[in-house]
Coordinates of N, CA and C in Angstrom, one line a residue:
Chain A
D1 N -14.3 -13.2 -5.1 CA -13.3 -12.4 -4.1 C -12.6 -11.6 -5.0
V2 N -12.4 -10.6 -4.6 CA -11.5 -10.1 -5.8 C -10.2 -9.8 -5.5
K3 N -9.3 -9.8 -6.9 CA -8.2 -10.3 -6.9 C -7.3 -9.6 -8.0
V4 N -5.8 -9.4 -7.3 CA -4.7 -8.8 -7.9 C -3.4 -10.3 -8.6
T5 N -3.3 -10.5 -8.8 CA -2.5 -11.3 -9.5 C -1.2 -10.8 -9.7
Q6 N -0.1 -11.3 -9.5 CA 1.3 -10.6 -10.0 C 1.8 -12.4 -10.5
S7 N 2.4 -12.1 -11.7 CA 3.1 -13.1 -12.4 C 3.5 -13.9 -12.2
S8 N 4.8 -13.7 -11.0 CA 5.8 -14.4 -10.7 C 5.8 -14.5 -8.8
R9 N 6.2 -15.2 -8.4 CA 6.4 -14.8 -6.6 C 8.0 -14.6 -6.8
Y10 N 9.0 -15.4 -7.5 CA 10.1 -15.3 -7.5 C 10.5 -15.4 -8.4
L11 N 11.5 -14.1 -9.0 CA 12.1 -14.1 -10.5 C 13.9 -13.6 -9.6
V12 N 14.7 -14.3 -11.1 CA 16.0 -14.2 -10.3 C 16.3 -14.0 -12.2
K13 N 17.1 -12.2 -12.4 CA 17.3 -12.2 -13.8 C 19.5 -11.4 -14.0
R14 N 19.4 -11.6 -14.8 CA 20.8 -10.6 -15.0 C 21.1 -9.9 -15.0
T15 N 21.7 -8.5 -14.8 CA 22.7 -7.7 -14.8 C 22.3 -7.0 -16.1
G16 N 21.8 -6.5 -16.7 CA 21.5 -5.5 -18.5 C 19.7 -6.5 -18.9
E17 N 20.1 -7.0 -18.3 CA 18.5 -7.9 -18.7 C 17.1 -6.8 -19.0
K18 N 16.0 -7.3 -20.0 CA 15.1 -6.3 -19.9 C 14.2 -7.4 -19.0
V19 N 13.3 -6.9 -18.1 CA 12.9 -7.6 -17.4 C 11.0 -6.9 -17.4
F20 N 10.4 -8.2 -17.2 CA 8.7 -7.7 -16.9 C 8.0 -8.0 -16.1
L21 N 7.6 -7.3 -15.5 CA 7.1 -7.5 -14.2 C 5.4 -7.8 -14.7
E22 N 4.1 -8.5 -14.7 CA 3.1 -8.2 -15.2 C 2.0 -8.5 -13.8
C23 N 0.9 -7.8 -14.0 CA -0.2 -7.7 -12.9 C -1.2 -7.5 -13.4
V24 N -2.1 -8.1 -13.0 CA -3.6 -8.6 -13.3 C -4.7 -8.2 -12.3
Q25 N -5.8 -7.4 -12.1 CA -6.7 -7.0 -11.5 C -8.0 -7.5 -12.3
D26 N -9.0 -8.0 -11.7 CA -10.2 -8.9 -11.9 C -11.4 -7.9 -11.5
M27 N -11.1 -6.9 -10.8 CA -12.1 -6.0 -10.5 C -12.4 -5.0 -10.6
D28 N -11.9 -4.7 -11.8 CA -13.2 -3.6 -12.8 C -12.2 -2.2 -12.3
H29 N -11.2 -2.4 -11.5 CA -10.7 -1.0 -11.1 C -10.1 0.5 -11.9
E30 N -9.9 1.1 -11.6 CA -9.4 2.6 -12.7 C -8.2 2.7 -12.4
N31 N -7.7 2.5 -11.0 CA -6.1 2.8 -10.7 C -5.4 1.6 -10.5
M32 N -4.2 1.8 -10.8 CA -3.2 0.8 -11.0 C -2.1 1.1 -10.3
F33 N -1.4 0.7 -9.6 CA 0.1 0.9 -9.2 C 1.3 0.0 -9.1
W34 N 2.6 0.4 -8.8 CA 3.6 -0.1 -8.8 C 4.2 0.5 -7.7
Y35 N 4.6 -0.3 -6.6 CA 5.5 0.1 -5.7 C 7.0 -0.9 -5.3
R36 N 7.6 -0.5 -5.0 CA 9.0 -1.5 -4.6 C 9.6 -1.5 -2.8
Q37 N 9.7 -2.4 -2.5 CA 9.3 -2.8 -0.8 C 10.9 -3.2 -0.4
D38 N 11.3 -2.1 0.1 CA 12.8 -2.8 1.0 C 12.9 -2.6 2.6
P39 N 13.6 -3.2 3.3 CA 13.4 -3.1 4.3 C 14.2 -1.7 5.0
G40 N 13.5 -1.5 6.0 CA 13.7 0.5 6.5 C 13.3 1.1 5.9
L41 N 12.6 0.7 4.4 CA 12.1 2.1 3.6 C 10.9 2.0 3.4
G42 N 10.3 0.9 3.9 CA 8.8 0.8 3.1 C 8.4 1.2 2.0
L43 N 7.3 1.2 1.8 CA 7.5 1.1 -0.2 C 7.1 2.8 -0.7
R44 N 7.5 2.4 -1.7 CA 7.8 3.2 -2.2 C 7.2 3.0 -4.2
L45 N 6.6 4.1 -3.9 CA 5.8 4.5 -5.6 C 6.8 4.6 -6.5
I46 N 6.7 3.7 -8.1 CA 7.6 4.1 -8.8 C 6.5 4.2 -9.7
Y47 N 5.6 3.6 -10.0 CA 4.5 4.7 -11.7 C 3.0 4.3 -11.1
F48 N 2.5 4.9 -11.2 CA 1.0 4.6 -11.5 C 0.1 4.9 -12.4
S49 N -1.4 4.7 -12.8 CA -2.4 4.6 -13.8 C -3.5 4.6 -13.4
Y50 N -4.5 5.5 -13.6 CA -5.5 5.5 -13.4 C -6.1 6.0 -14.7
D51 N -6.0 5.3 -15.8 CA -7.0 4.9 -17.2 C -5.7 4.1 -17.6
V52 N -6.4 3.7 -18.9 CA -5.8 3.0 -20.1 C -5.0 3.8 -20.8
K53 N -3.6 3.8 -21.0 CA -3.0 4.2 -21.4 C -1.9 5.2 -21.1
M54 N -2.8 5.6 -19.8 CA -2.3 7.0 -18.9 C -1.6 6.4 -18.2
K55 N -0.2 7.2 -17.6 CA 0.9 6.9 -16.9 C 1.0 7.6 -15.8
E56 N 1.1 7.9 -14.4 CA 2.3 9.0 -14.1 C 3.4 8.3 -13.0
K57 N 4.3 9.4 -13.1 CA 5.3 9.0 -12.3 C 5.4 9.1 -10.8
G58 N 5.9 8.0 -10.2 CA 5.7 8.3 -8.5 C 6.9 8.7 -8.3
D59 N 7.5 8.1 -7.4 CA 8.7 9.2 -6.7 C 10.3 8.1 -7.2
I60 N 9.9 7.5 -7.2 CA 11.6 6.9 -8.2 C 11.4 5.8 -9.3
P61 N 11.0 6.8 -10.1 CA 10.0 6.1 -11.6 C 11.5 5.7 -12.3
E62 N 13.2 6.2 -12.1 CA 14.0 6.0 -12.8 C 14.7 4.3 -13.2
G63 N 15.0 4.2 -14.1 CA 15.1 2.4 -14.7 C 14.2 1.9 -14.6
Y64 N 12.6 3.1 -14.7 CA 11.7 1.6 -14.6 C 10.5 2.3 -15.9
S65 N 9.8 1.8 -16.6 CA 8.9 1.9 -17.4 C 7.5 1.0 -17.0
V66 N 6.5 1.4 -17.6 CA 4.9 1.1 -17.4 C 4.7 1.0 -18.4
S67 N 3.7 0.0 -18.9 CA 2.3 0.1 -19.8 C 1.3 -0.6 -19.3
R68 N -0.3 0.0 -20.0 CA -1.3 -0.5 -19.7 C -2.1 -0.3 -20.8
E69 N -2.1 -1.1 -21.7 CA -2.9 -1.2 -23.0 C -4.5 -1.6 -22.8
K70 N -4.3 -2.8 -21.7 CA -6.1 -2.6 -21.4 C -6.3 -2.3 -19.3
K71 N -7.4 -1.9 -19.4 CA -7.6 -1.7 -18.0 C -7.0 -2.7 -17.0
E72 N -7.4 -4.1 -16.9 CA -6.8 -4.8 -16.0 C -5.6 -5.5 -15.8
R73 N -4.7 -4.6 -17.0 CA -3.1 -5.3 -16.9 C -2.4 -4.4 -16.7
F74 N -1.4 -3.9 -16.1 CA -0.3 -3.1 -15.2 C 0.9 -3.7 -15.9
S75 N 1.9 -3.5 -16.8 CA 3.0 -4.1 -16.2 C 4.0 -3.2 -15.9
L76 N 5.3 -3.5 -15.2 CA 6.4 -3.1 -14.9 C 7.5 -3.3 -15.4
I77 N 8.2 -2.6 -16.3 CA 9.6 -2.9 -17.4 C 10.6 -1.9 -16.7
L78 N 12.2 -3.3 -16.7 CA 13.0 -2.7 -16.0 C 13.7 -2.7 -17.8
E79 N 14.2 -1.7 -17.7 CA 14.8 -1.2 -19.3 C 16.0 -2.6 -19.3
S80 N 16.9 -2.3 -17.9 CA 18.1 -3.1 -18.2 C 18.8 -3.0 -16.5
A81 N 18.2 -4.1 -16.1 CA 18.7 -4.5 -14.5 C 19.5 -4.4 -14.3
S82 N 19.4 -4.0 -13.3 CA 20.7 -3.8 -12.2 C 20.9 -4.0 -10.9
T83 N 21.6 -4.5 -10.3 CA 21.6 -5.1 -9.2 C 21.2 -3.9 -8.0
N84 N 20.8 -2.9 -8.2 CA 20.1 -1.9 -6.9 C 18.4 -2.2 -7.1
Q85 N 18.1 -2.3 -8.1 CA 16.4 -3.0 -8.4 C 16.5 -4.3 -7.6
T86 N 17.2 -4.9 -7.5 CA 17.0 -6.3 -6.0 C 15.9 -5.7 -5.2
S87 N 14.8 -6.3 -5.4 CA 13.7 -5.8 -4.1 C 12.5 -6.5 -4.7
M88 N 11.8 -6.2 -3.4 CA 10.3 -7.4 -3.0 C 9.3 -5.6 -4.4
Y89 N 8.6 -6.4 -5.4 CA 7.8 -5.2 -6.0 C 6.0 -6.0 -5.9
L90 N 5.7 -4.8 -5.5 CA 4.0 -4.9 -4.9 C 3.2 -4.0 -5.9
C91 N 2.3 -5.0 -6.5 CA 1.3 -4.3 -7.8 C 0.2 -4.1 -6.9
A92 N -0.8 -2.8 -6.6 CA -2.2 -2.5 -6.3 C -3.1 -2.2 -7.6
S93 N -4.2 -2.2 -6.8 CA -5.3 -1.5 -7.7 C -6.3 -0.9 -7.1
S94 N -7.7 -0.1 -7.1 CA -8.1 0.7 -6.3 C -9.1 1.2 -7.6
L95 N -10.4 1.7 -7.0 CA -11.2 2.8 -7.8 C -11.1 3.7 -8.1
S96 N -11.5 4.6 -8.6 CA -11.3 5.7 -8.8 C -12.2 6.8 -7.7
S97 N -11.9 7.9 -7.6 CA -12.2 8.9 -6.4 C -14.2 8.6 -6.9
D98 N -14.3 8.6 -7.7 CA -15.8 8.3 -8.4 C -16.3 7.7 -8.0
S99 N -15.5 6.8 -8.4 CA -16.5 4.9 -8.4 C -16.5 4.6 -6.6
A100 N -15.9 5.1 -5.9 CA -15.3 5.1 -4.9 C -16.7 5.2 -3.8
R101 N -16.7 6.9 -4.4 CA -17.8 7.6 -3.2 C -19.3 6.5 -3.9
R102 N -19.5 5.8 -4.8 CA -20.6 5.1 -4.9 C -20.7 4.1 -4.4
V103 N -19.4 3.1 -3.7 CA -19.2 1.6 -3.2 C -18.4 2.5 -1.9
D104 N -19.4 2.6 -1.1 CA -19.3 2.9 0.6 C -18.0 3.6 0.8
F105 N -17.2 4.7 0.1 CA -16.4 5.5 -0.1 C -15.2 4.7 0.4
N106 N -14.9 3.5 -0.4 CA -14.0 2.1 -0.3 C -12.7 2.9 -1.5
Y107 N -11.8 3.6 -0.6 CA -10.9 4.2 -1.1 C -9.4 3.2 -1.1
G108 N -9.5 2.3 -0.1 CA -8.4 1.3 -0.3 C -7.9 0.3 -1.2
Y109 N -6.5 0.3 -1.1 CA -5.9 -0.8 -2.3 C -6.5 -2.1 -2.3
T110 N -6.5 -2.7 -3.0 CA -6.2 -4.7 -3.2 C -4.9 -4.7 -3.7
F111 N -4.3 -4.9 -3.2 CA -2.4 -5.7 -3.5 C -2.4 -7.0 -3.9
G112 N -1.6 -6.8 -4.8 CA -1.1 -8.8 -5.0 C -0.2 -9.2 -4.1
S113 N 0.4 -10.4 -4.7 CA 1.4 -10.9 -3.3 C 2.5 -10.6 -3.3
G114 N 2.9 -10.1 -4.4 CA 4.2 -9.5 -4.7 C 5.1 -10.5 -5.2
T115 N 6.2 -9.8 -5.8 CA 7.1 -10.4 -6.8 C 8.5 -10.0 -6.3
R116 N 9.4 -10.9 -5.6 CA 10.8 -10.9 -4.8 C 11.4 -10.8 -6.5
L117 N 11.9 -10.1 -6.6 CA 13.1 -10.3 -8.5 C 14.8 -9.8 -7.3
T118 N 15.8 -11.1 -7.9 CA 16.7 -10.6 -7.5 C 17.7 -10.2 -8.9
V119 N 18.6 -9.4 -8.9 CA 19.4 -9.4 -9.8 C 20.6 -9.7 -10.0
V120 N 21.3 -10.5 -10.5 CA 22.7 -10.9 -10.6 C 23.5 -10.6 -11.3
Chain B
A1 N 4.2 17.0 -1.1 CA 4.2 15.5 -0.7 C 3.6 15.8 1.0
Q2 N 3.0 14.9 0.8 CA 2.7 14.4 1.8 C 3.9 13.2 2.8
T3 N 3.7 13.3 3.8 CA 4.6 12.5 4.6 C 4.1 11.9 5.8
V4 N 4.7 10.5 5.7 CA 3.8 9.7 6.7 C 5.2 9.0 7.6
T5 N 5.2 9.2 8.8 CA 6.2 9.1 9.7 C 5.6 7.7 10.9
Q6 N 6.3 6.7 10.9 CA 5.9 5.7 12.1 C 7.8 5.7 12.5
S7 N 7.3 5.8 14.0 CA 8.5 5.8 14.6 C 8.9 4.6 15.4
Q8 N 8.0 4.0 15.6 CA 8.4 2.6 15.7 C 8.9 1.7 15.0
P9 N 10.1 1.1 14.7 CA 10.5 0.3 13.8 C 10.3 -1.6 14.1
E10 N 10.4 -1.1 15.3 CA 9.9 -2.9 16.5 C 9.3 -2.3 17.4
M11 N 8.1 -3.7 17.5 CA 7.4 -3.5 18.9 C 7.3 -5.0 19.0
S12 N 6.9 -5.3 20.4 CA 6.7 -6.7 20.8 C 5.7 -6.3 21.8
V13 N 4.8 -7.4 21.7 CA 3.7 -7.4 23.0 C 3.5 -9.0 23.3
Q14 N 2.6 -9.0 24.4 CA 2.7 -10.9 24.7 C 1.2 -10.8 24.3
E15 N 1.0 -11.7 23.9 CA -0.7 -12.5 23.8 C -1.4 -11.8 24.7
A16 N -2.7 -11.9 24.1 CA -3.7 -11.1 24.9 C -3.1 -9.5 25.8
E17 N -2.2 -9.2 25.5 CA -2.0 -8.0 26.1 C -3.0 -6.9 25.0
T18 N -2.3 -5.6 25.4 CA -3.0 -4.3 24.2 C -1.8 -3.5 23.5
V19 N -1.6 -3.0 22.7 CA -0.5 -2.2 21.6 C -0.9 -1.3 21.1
T20 N -0.1 -0.4 21.2 CA -0.4 0.6 20.2 C 0.4 1.4 19.4
L21 N 0.1 1.3 18.0 CA 1.3 1.3 17.0 C 1.5 3.0 16.6
S22 N 2.5 3.5 17.2 CA 1.6 5.2 16.0 C 2.3 5.7 14.6
C23 N 1.5 6.8 14.3 CA 1.6 6.8 13.1 C 1.2 8.4 12.9
T24 N 2.2 9.4 12.4 CA 2.0 11.0 12.5 C 2.2 11.1 10.7
Y25 N 1.1 12.3 10.4 CA 1.9 12.6 9.0 C 1.1 14.3 8.6
D26 N 1.6 14.4 7.4 CA 2.0 16.2 7.0 C 1.4 16.1 6.2
T27 N 0.3 17.0 6.4 CA -0.1 17.4 5.3 C -0.9 19.0 5.2
S28 N -1.6 19.5 3.9 CA -1.8 20.4 4.0 C -3.5 20.4 3.4
E29 N -3.9 19.6 3.3 CA -5.1 19.0 3.0 C -6.3 18.9 3.8
N30 N -7.0 19.3 4.0 CA -8.6 18.8 4.7 C -9.2 17.8 4.8
N31 N -9.3 17.2 3.2 CA -9.9 16.0 3.2 C -9.5 15.0 3.2
Y32 N -9.2 13.9 3.5 CA -8.1 12.9 3.2 C -8.4 11.5 4.1
Y33 N -7.9 10.5 3.3 CA -8.4 9.5 4.5 C -6.4 8.9 4.8
L34 N -6.9 7.8 5.6 CA -5.8 7.4 6.5 C -6.3 5.6 6.6
F35 N -5.0 4.9 6.4 CA -5.3 3.4 6.2 C -4.3 3.0 7.5
W36 N -4.5 1.9 8.1 CA -3.4 0.7 8.4 C -3.5 -0.6 7.4
Y37 N -2.2 -0.8 7.0 CA -2.7 -2.4 6.3 C -1.4 -3.3 7.5
K38 N -1.8 -4.4 7.1 CA -0.8 -5.6 7.6 C -0.5 -6.6 6.8
Q39 N 1.3 -6.7 6.7 CA 1.5 -7.5 6.1 C 2.2 -9.0 7.2
P40 N 1.5 -9.9 7.2 CA 2.1 -11.0 7.6 C 3.3 -11.8 6.5
P41 N 3.9 -12.8 7.2 CA 5.4 -13.3 6.7 C 4.5 -13.8 5.1
S42 N 3.4 -13.8 4.9 CA 3.3 -14.4 3.3 C 3.2 -13.7 2.6
R43 N 3.6 -12.1 3.1 CA 3.4 -11.2 2.1 C 2.7 -10.5 1.6
Q44 N 1.1 -11.2 1.7 CA 0.0 -10.1 1.0 C -0.6 -9.2 2.0
M45 N -0.8 -8.1 1.4 CA -1.0 -7.0 1.9 C -2.8 -7.0 2.3
I46 N -3.0 -6.4 3.7 CA -4.6 -6.5 4.1 C -4.9 -5.1 4.8
L47 N -6.1 -5.1 4.4 CA -6.5 -3.6 5.0 C -6.9 -4.3 6.2
V48 N -6.5 -3.2 7.4 CA -7.2 -3.5 8.6 C -8.3 -2.7 9.6
I49 N -7.8 -1.4 8.6 CA -8.7 -0.4 9.2 C -8.4 1.2 8.5
R50 N -9.6 1.9 8.4 CA -9.3 3.0 7.6 C -10.0 4.4 8.1
Q51 N -10.2 5.5 7.5 CA -10.7 6.7 8.7 C -10.8 7.7 7.3
E52 N -11.6 8.1 7.2 CA -12.2 10.0 6.8 C -12.1 10.4 7.7
A53 N -11.3 11.6 7.1 CA -10.8 12.5 7.7 C -11.9 13.6 8.3
Y54 N -13.0 13.6 7.5 CA -13.6 14.2 8.0 C -15.1 13.6 8.8
K55 N -14.3 12.5 9.6 CA -15.3 11.8 10.1 C -14.3 12.0 11.9
Q56 N -15.3 12.5 12.8 CA -14.7 12.6 14.0 C -14.9 11.3 14.6
Q57 N -15.6 10.4 14.4 CA -15.6 9.0 15.2 C -14.4 8.4 14.6
N58 N -13.7 7.6 15.7 CA -12.7 6.9 15.3 C -13.1 5.8 14.8
A59 N -12.2 5.0 13.9 CA -12.5 3.4 13.3 C -12.5 2.4 14.0
T60 N -13.5 1.9 13.8 CA -13.2 0.2 15.0 C -13.5 -0.5 14.0
E61 N -12.8 -1.6 13.9 CA -13.3 -3.0 13.4 C -13.1 -4.8 14.1
N62 N -13.7 -4.5 15.0 CA -13.2 -5.8 16.0 C -12.0 -5.5 17.0
R63 N -11.3 -6.4 17.1 CA -10.2 -6.4 18.2 C -8.9 -4.6 17.6
F64 N -9.5 -4.1 16.2 CA -8.7 -2.7 15.9 C -9.0 -2.1 16.0
S65 N -8.4 -0.7 16.4 CA -9.6 0.4 16.7 C -8.1 1.6 16.2
V66 N -9.0 3.0 16.1 CA -7.4 4.2 16.0 C -8.3 5.0 16.7
N67 N -7.0 5.6 17.0 CA -6.8 7.4 17.2 C -6.6 8.1 16.8
F68 N -7.4 9.0 16.1 CA -7.4 9.9 15.2 C -7.6 11.2 15.9
Q69 N -6.5 12.0 15.9 CA -5.9 13.0 16.0 C -5.9 14.1 15.2
K70 N -7.1 14.8 14.7 CA -6.7 15.6 12.9 C -5.7 16.4 13.3
A71 N -5.8 17.2 14.5 CA -5.2 18.8 14.5 C -3.6 18.4 14.7
A72 N -3.6 17.1 15.5 CA -2.3 16.7 15.8 C -1.4 15.5 14.6
K73 N -2.7 15.6 13.8 CA -1.9 14.5 12.7 C -1.8 13.2 13.3
S74 N -2.0 12.9 13.8 CA -1.6 11.8 14.2 C -2.9 10.6 13.7
F75 N -2.4 9.3 13.9 CA -3.3 8.5 13.8 C -2.7 6.6 14.2
S76 N -3.2 6.3 15.3 CA -2.4 5.5 16.0 C -3.2 4.2 16.2
L77 N -2.9 3.1 16.1 CA -3.8 1.7 15.7 C -3.6 1.2 17.2
K78 N -4.6 0.7 17.5 CA -4.7 -0.1 19.0 C -5.0 -1.9 18.8
I79 N -4.3 -2.3 19.3 CA -4.7 -4.0 19.1 C -5.0 -4.5 20.1
S80 N -6.2 -4.7 20.6 CA -6.6 -5.3 21.7 C -6.7 -6.9 21.7
D81 N -6.7 -7.6 22.8 CA -6.4 -8.9 22.8 C -5.2 -9.6 22.1
S82 N -4.6 -9.0 21.9 CA -3.4 -9.4 20.9 C -3.2 -10.8 20.5
Q83 N -3.2 -11.5 19.2 CA -3.1 -13.1 19.1 C -1.6 -13.5 18.5
L84 N -1.6 -14.5 18.5 CA -0.3 -14.7 17.9 C -0.2 -14.7 16.1
G85 N -1.1 -14.3 15.6 CA -1.8 -14.3 13.9 C -1.6 -12.5 13.9
D86 N -1.5 -11.9 14.9 CA -1.3 -10.5 14.5 C 0.2 -10.0 14.2
T87 N 1.2 -10.9 14.4 CA 2.2 -10.9 14.5 C 2.5 -10.7 12.6
A88 N 3.2 -9.5 12.1 CA 3.3 -8.6 11.0 C 4.4 -7.4 10.7
M89 N 4.1 -7.0 10.0 CA 4.4 -5.7 9.3 C 3.1 -4.7 9.9
Y90 N 2.7 -3.9 9.9 CA 2.6 -2.5 10.0 C 2.5 -1.2 9.3
F91 N 1.9 -0.9 8.0 CA 1.9 0.2 7.6 C 0.7 1.4 7.3
C92 N 1.3 2.4 7.8 CA 0.3 3.4 8.3 C 0.6 4.0 6.6
A93 N -0.8 4.7 6.2 CA -0.7 5.1 4.8 C -1.6 6.1 4.6
F94 N -1.8 6.8 3.8 CA -2.6 8.7 4.0 C -2.5 8.7 2.4
R95 N -4.1 8.9 2.1 CA -4.2 9.1 0.6 C -5.2 10.5 0.5
P96 N -4.8 11.1 -0.2 CA -5.4 12.4 -0.5 C -6.4 12.2 -1.5
P97 N -7.7 13.2 -1.4 CA -8.9 13.2 -1.8 C -8.8 13.2 -3.5
N98 N -7.9 12.9 -4.2 CA -8.1 13.2 -5.5 C -7.9 11.7 -6.4
S99 N -8.6 12.0 -7.4 CA -8.8 10.5 -7.8 C -7.5 10.3 -8.8
G100 N -7.2 8.9 -8.7 CA -6.0 8.5 -9.2 C -4.4 8.6 -8.3
Y101 N -5.0 9.4 -7.3 CA -3.5 9.8 -6.2 C -3.6 8.3 -5.5
A102 N -2.2 7.9 -5.5 CA -1.4 7.0 -4.7 C -1.5 7.2 -3.1
L103 N -1.2 6.0 -2.7 CA -1.2 6.0 -0.9 C -0.1 6.5 -1.0
N104 N 0.5 7.1 0.1 CA 1.7 7.5 1.0 C 2.1 6.6 2.1
F105 N 2.4 6.0 2.3 CA 3.1 4.6 3.1 C 4.1 5.1 4.1
G106 N 4.1 5.0 5.2 CA 5.6 4.7 6.5 C 5.6 3.6 6.0
K107 N 7.5 3.6 7.0 CA 7.9 2.7 6.8 C 7.8 1.6 7.7
G108 N 6.4 1.7 7.8 CA 6.4 0.8 8.7 C 7.0 -0.2 10.2
T109 N 6.1 -0.7 10.8 CA 6.4 -1.2 12.4 C 6.5 -2.6 12.1
S110 N 7.6 -3.2 12.7 CA 7.3 -4.7 12.9 C 6.8 -5.3 14.2
L111 N 5.7 -6.1 14.3 CA 5.0 -6.2 15.5 C 5.0 -7.8 15.7
L112 N 5.7 -8.0 16.9 CA 6.1 -9.7 16.8 C 5.1 -10.1 18.1
V113 N 4.2 -10.7 18.3 CA 3.4 -11.3 19.5 C 3.6 -12.4 20.1
T114 N 4.3 -12.6 21.5 CA 4.4 -14.2 21.9 C 3.9 -14.4 22.8
P115 N 3.9 -15.3 23.2 CA 3.1 -16.8 24.2 C 3.3 -16.2 25.1

């Protein structure tokens, strides 16, 4: 069964700390994504990556950075955590368009189960 | 940028009844993909149904079906014979055709199925 694993389900950090959120997928997917989910705002894209060492900014990249050193792992980094970064963070992965066309046009995402981060 | 609008923040339906969740989107693309995702209290996002824009036939998955109106840029989800386990947040999402492009999500509709 395909899987996206996020390292922590709940996390509490202090203001100013450097925070690492880890995401690992075992499906050999090319694309990986980080979203944050807030009530009434839905899912907003922070960063995504379509290949190893490649990254693209999403809609709300400020205060975040990412790292993708290996295909299966995509890390989200909060350089200096602030209280307005308290949120649910969701990682997802997907096939590239070329790969998806070979697999019944499966362009959907597979999501992790989320990390609820509280910054105090 | 493409936008996805879900105009119903909350909905309620009785068990065994039918409910329709609305979604509209804005794009200049001709070929794209649309999805409905379900997020139950467990927080795990689950793909419910997907639709390719070039297909005129509406997608169906068991009790879930869509009404895809390309000209109107509308993509509603119909849940028939609602079950208590359908209680969840439902997100409509849009994906352009190019490799690496991310999904754009609506703000979600919270659906409560009551006995």
